[in-house]
Amino acid sequence: MRLDLSADVADLTAAIVDIESVSGNEKELADAVEAALRALPHLTVERVGENVIARTGLGRAERVVLAGHLDTVPLNGNLPSRVEGDRLYGCGTTDMKSGVAVALKLAATVTEPTRDVTYLFYECEEIEAERNGLRRLAASRPELLAGDFAVLMEPTAALIEGGCQGTIRVEVAARGERAHSARAWMGSNAIHKAAEILDVLRSYEPTRPVVDGLEYREGLNAVFVRGGVAGNVIPDECVVTVNYRFAPDKTLDEAEAYLRTLFAGFDVTVTDGSPAARPGLTHPAAAAFVAATGAEVRAKLGWTDVARFSELGVPAVNYGPGEPTLAHTKDEFVEIPLIADCERRMRAWLTA
Amino acid sequence: MRLDLSADVADLTAAIVDIESVSGNEKELADAVEAALRALPHLTVERVGENVIARTGLGRAERVVLAGHLDTVPLNGNLPSRVEGDRLYGCGTTDMKSGVAVALKLAATVTEPTRDVTYLFYECEEIEAERNGLRRLAASRPELLAGDFAVLMEPTAALIEGGCQGTIRVEVAARGERAHSARAWMGSNAIHKAAEILDVLRSYEPTRPVVDGLEYREGLNAVFVRGGVAGNVIPDECVVTVNYRFAPDKTLDEAEAYLRTLFAGFDVTVTDGSPAARPGLTHPAAAAFVAATGAEVRAKLGWTDVARFSELGVPAVNYGPGEPTLAHTKDEFVEIPLIADCERRMRAWLTA
């Protein structure tokens, strides 16, 4: 299968959608993307696994990265793609092959961008983090992700979503002492004690920190609770798993320290965590992007792959033509005019 | 193996202990007990499974039941029995073959009791309730358990433990609404909501009802808690399993109604329950027993087989020569003088 990068961006999207690429099965699409990019003399192309990286090398003062994942969630009777009116339906249309098509179209046609550009197409975004192509490249070949600013072309309904909140999970354990439940006073009930942990969660008032002009919204929630030994035993342990979503004004260490203070007196064990990412909109390349696209900017509350750039010191935003609420649905579609609109706005930015 | 019921009660205890009868393996001991009792012309003997029932039929105004289980917990390197000073060591010495020996000795030697007596030796007390011999007889042959008063010869350290508390378990469920934990405000956290269930438990003040002169001590405790969907999802359900131990001034239905009132607004599901048993010490046969033994009387807080008699309308108490804290231990023993003392006191009661 050959990709024709001279085609209209909507037709290019349909062609990409019709190359099935459920996570783990990206090879055919990565081959097609690699072949199409290698035909372009102004780009240097590398292939690492099922990841394809193409770069201009014009010696510009700034370098920006446009990134998109090649994989989709499993099919749901929604291939091949089909057009109905202004909509292109099919698995991956919104998440995020329309974004990939825009990036490929720009790669082919913006031969002399005003900023050097790295185009980065990667595998396994929709599955477990260990296999995520961007994560693996960040660990093994961080220089391929280097730049002053990055745009992940995930579906955002044409809004710019800046930075992302961090997430940390801790297990907070209440201790007690076992006893037969017929003589409860001889023990100490850890589940009753855990009510004090829940009291902390109930009385928590979510803060709304403003970072680089964007308002975030933190959250502190129990996501699991477990306790109990037997139906006639006073339990000696109750563990509440707490998930803290924190704004990019805190580091991961600061988030952990905050939780340890909040749950002082209980055993606190960190099970996993990912740092927040600042939107970085104060950088000139980012400001130019916002101006050129003319899109509304808001804070990204969930954790996304932009944080992987942030960890390497590259500010990053999400921006793409897809509608995020349609992602992973059977009836996923993308509005065709938005794909061309996105291409036009990003072209303006790269050529200004 | 033949049992010599003319032997001293301590020697008889040792002989019974040395016939291994871990739950499910009572046949040899039941055979020996049956054979010894069938040799006594003043008793009518029945065998049902590994249960042996022997009765006097003197036409007395009252009938009392002396009951004991034949089985023990698994061996722990503690057979055969051995004597050290005043102590008889071995599996089942305290729980409850010394009690069985007392009952057998009385069966053999009190040929004309002032109350008719039913001696009841049963299987499978130490394991799951479905196999409990007393429970099975109560269901299939309730007339064999009939009487005005019953004594279970479980180890009580020579105290009379009257009645028993009831137990009921309910699942109390808090409901919420799922959402991504990065946007917690779009959902409703069921684990946080469950704190209200724990608040009820924390603020509960255990009552101490007095029934037939004995003080009971109720308890209300969480024994299990579970909740959670995934590490990034606001949970929509949290279930607290509550165990209520209630005094015999309440029926099982009243206990359930009390819990439904206490947890109004939550889904309450009964998972299991067993009624309490009144001590019945106001009955003349019981009062005579207390007077003849001269033992201190206290409330039984745990649930025991006396409740099976109570369900059939027979008041019952626990009373036996064993030391309850030694039950189920490797170094289980019984104080030899207490066995003869118990025999003497019960003989006085049955012949007064």
GROMACS .gro file of C-alpha atoms in nm, chain B residues 113-237:
model
  125
  465PRO     CA    1  -3.210  -3.960   8.837
  466THR     CA    2  -3.471  -3.725   8.983
  467ARG     CA    3  -3.520  -3.581   8.632
  468ASP     CA    4  -3.527  -3.792   8.318
  469VAL     CA    5  -3.201  -3.746   8.130
  470THR     CA    6  -3.109  -3.755   7.761
  471TYR     CA    7  -2.738  -3.808   7.697
  472LEU     CA    8  -2.644  -3.688   7.351
  473PHE     CA    9  -2.302  -3.741   7.191
  474TYR     CA   10  -2.260  -3.589   6.846
  475GLU     CA   11  -2.025  -3.550   6.553
  476CYS     CA   12  -1.864  -3.266   6.356
  477GLU     CA   13  -1.888  -2.970   6.592
  478GLU     CA   14  -1.545  -2.834   6.500
  479ILE     CA   15  -1.610  -2.795   6.127
  480GLU     CA   16  -1.861  -2.638   5.886
  481ALA     CA   17  -2.212  -2.603   6.027
  482GLU     CA   18  -2.371  -2.814   5.753
  483ARG     CA   19  -2.210  -3.129   5.899
  484ASN     CA   20  -2.277  -3.048   6.266
  485GLY     CA   21  -2.445  -3.353   6.422
  486LEU     CA   22  -2.657  -3.150   6.665
  487ARG     CA   23  -2.781  -2.928   6.382
  488ARG     CA   24  -2.868  -3.232   6.169
  489LEU     CA   25  -3.051  -3.404   6.455
  490ALA     CA   26  -3.240  -3.082   6.532
  491ALA     CA   27  -3.361  -3.081   6.172
  492SER     CA   28  -3.431  -3.453   6.122
  493ARG     CA   29  -3.515  -3.582   6.473
  494PRO     CA   30  -3.601  -3.282   6.693
  495GLU     CA   31  -3.778  -3.509   6.946
  496LEU     CA   32  -3.435  -3.646   7.046
  497LEU     CA   33  -3.333  -3.298   7.167
  498ALA     CA   34  -3.657  -3.232   7.356
  499GLY     CA   35  -3.631  -3.132   7.721
  500ASP     CA   36  -3.682  -2.861   7.980
  501PHE     CA   37  -3.319  -2.761   8.003
  502ALA     CA   38  -2.990  -2.859   7.839
  503VAL     CA   39  -2.627  -2.850   7.945
  504LEU     CA   40  -2.358  -2.847   7.675
  505MET     CA   41  -2.042  -2.976   7.839
  506GLU     CA   42  -1.807  -2.744   7.650
  507PRO     CA   43  -1.503  -2.609   7.839
  508THR     CA   44  -1.607  -2.311   8.054
  509ALA     CA   45  -1.347  -2.325   8.334
  510ALA     CA   46  -1.626  -2.435   8.569
  511LEU     CA   47  -1.837  -2.124   8.506
  512ILE     CA   48  -2.192  -2.152   8.381
  513GLU     CA   49  -2.219  -1.963   8.054
  514GLY     CA   50  -2.582  -1.885   7.985
  515GLY     CA   51  -2.755  -1.840   7.651
  516CYS     CA   52  -2.561  -1.690   7.365
  517GLN     CA   53  -2.564  -1.375   7.157
  518GLY     CA   54  -2.704  -1.375   6.807
  519THR     CA   55  -2.513  -1.274   6.499
  520ILE     CA   56  -2.625  -1.117   6.173
  521ARG     CA   57  -2.421  -0.997   5.880
  522VAL     CA   58  -2.544  -0.739   5.629
  523GLU     CA   59  -2.388  -0.577   5.326
  524VAL     CA   60  -2.441  -0.201   5.331
  525ALA     CA   61  -2.380  -0.046   4.990
  526ALA     CA   62  -2.301   0.316   4.908
  527ARG     CA   63  -2.369   0.417   4.549
  528GLY     CA   64  -2.206   0.678   4.329
  529GLU     CA   65  -2.143   0.751   3.965
  530ARG     CA   66  -1.836   0.661   3.763
  531ALA     CA   67  -1.616   0.923   3.600
  532HIS     CA   68  -1.253   0.954   3.495
  533SER     CA   69  -1.053   1.048   3.804
  534ALA     CA   70  -0.901   1.341   3.610
  535ARG     CA   71  -1.254   1.488   3.602
  536ALA     CA   72  -1.381   1.366   3.937
  537TRP     CA   73  -1.650   1.634   3.962
  538MET     CA   74  -1.837   1.470   3.674
  539GLY     CA   75  -1.898   1.163   3.895
  540SER     CA   76  -1.981   1.086   4.256
  541ASN     CA   77  -1.739   0.887   4.472
  542ALA     CA   78  -1.906   0.587   4.640
  543ILE     CA   79  -1.603   0.522   4.865
  544HIS     CA   80  -1.623   0.878   5.001
  545LYS     CA   81  -1.997   0.824   5.050
  546ALA     CA   82  -1.925   0.504   5.246
  547ALA     CA   83  -1.761   0.720   5.513
  548GLU     CA   84  -2.118   0.789   5.630
  549ILE     CA   85  -2.161   0.414   5.692
  550LEU     CA   86  -1.838   0.410   5.893
  551ASP     CA   87  -1.956   0.719   6.083
  552VAL     CA   88  -2.256   0.518   6.204
  553LEU     CA   89  -2.026   0.237   6.318
  554ARG     CA   90  -1.783   0.477   6.487
  555SER     CA   91  -2.055   0.653   6.681
  556TYR     CA   92  -2.225   0.330   6.791
  557GLU     CA   93  -2.219   0.284   7.168
  558PRO     CA   94  -2.238  -0.089   7.253
  559THR     CA   95  -2.535  -0.164   7.475
  560ARG     CA   96  -2.519  -0.411   7.763
  561PRO     CA   97  -2.865  -0.565   7.794
  562VAL     CA   98  -2.943  -0.774   8.101
  563VAL     CA   99  -3.144  -1.088   8.024
  564ASP     CA  100  -3.248  -1.332   8.298
  565GLY     CA  101  -2.997  -1.155   8.523
  566LEU     CA  102  -2.699  -1.195   8.289
  567GLU     CA  103  -2.528  -0.898   8.128
  568TYR     CA  104  -2.459  -0.928   7.755
  569ARG     CA  105  -2.241  -0.698   7.549
  570GLU     CA  106  -2.343  -0.616   7.195
  571GLY     CA  107  -2.109  -0.522   6.912
  572LEU     CA  108  -2.145  -0.360   6.571
  573ASN     CA  109  -1.848  -0.386   6.340
  574ALA     CA  110  -1.735  -0.363   5.981
  575VAL     CA  111  -1.571  -0.695   5.896
  576PHE     CA  112  -1.514  -0.632   5.525
  577VAL     CA  113  -1.503  -0.334   5.293
  578ARG     CA  114  -1.458  -0.337   4.919
  579GLY     CA  115  -1.484  -0.079   4.644
  580GLY     CA  116  -1.309   0.036   4.330
  581VAL     CA  117  -1.318  -0.009   3.954
  582ALA     CA  118  -0.978   0.098   3.822
  583GLY     CA  119  -0.695   0.322   3.932
  584ASN     CA  120  -0.825   0.614   3.724
  585VAL     CA  121  -1.199   0.575   3.776
  586ILE     CA  122  -1.422   0.736   4.040
  587PRO     CA  123  -1.589   0.427   4.193
  588ASP     CA  124  -1.966   0.386   4.173
  589GLU     CA  125  -2.005   0.128   4.451
   0.00000   0.00000   0.00000
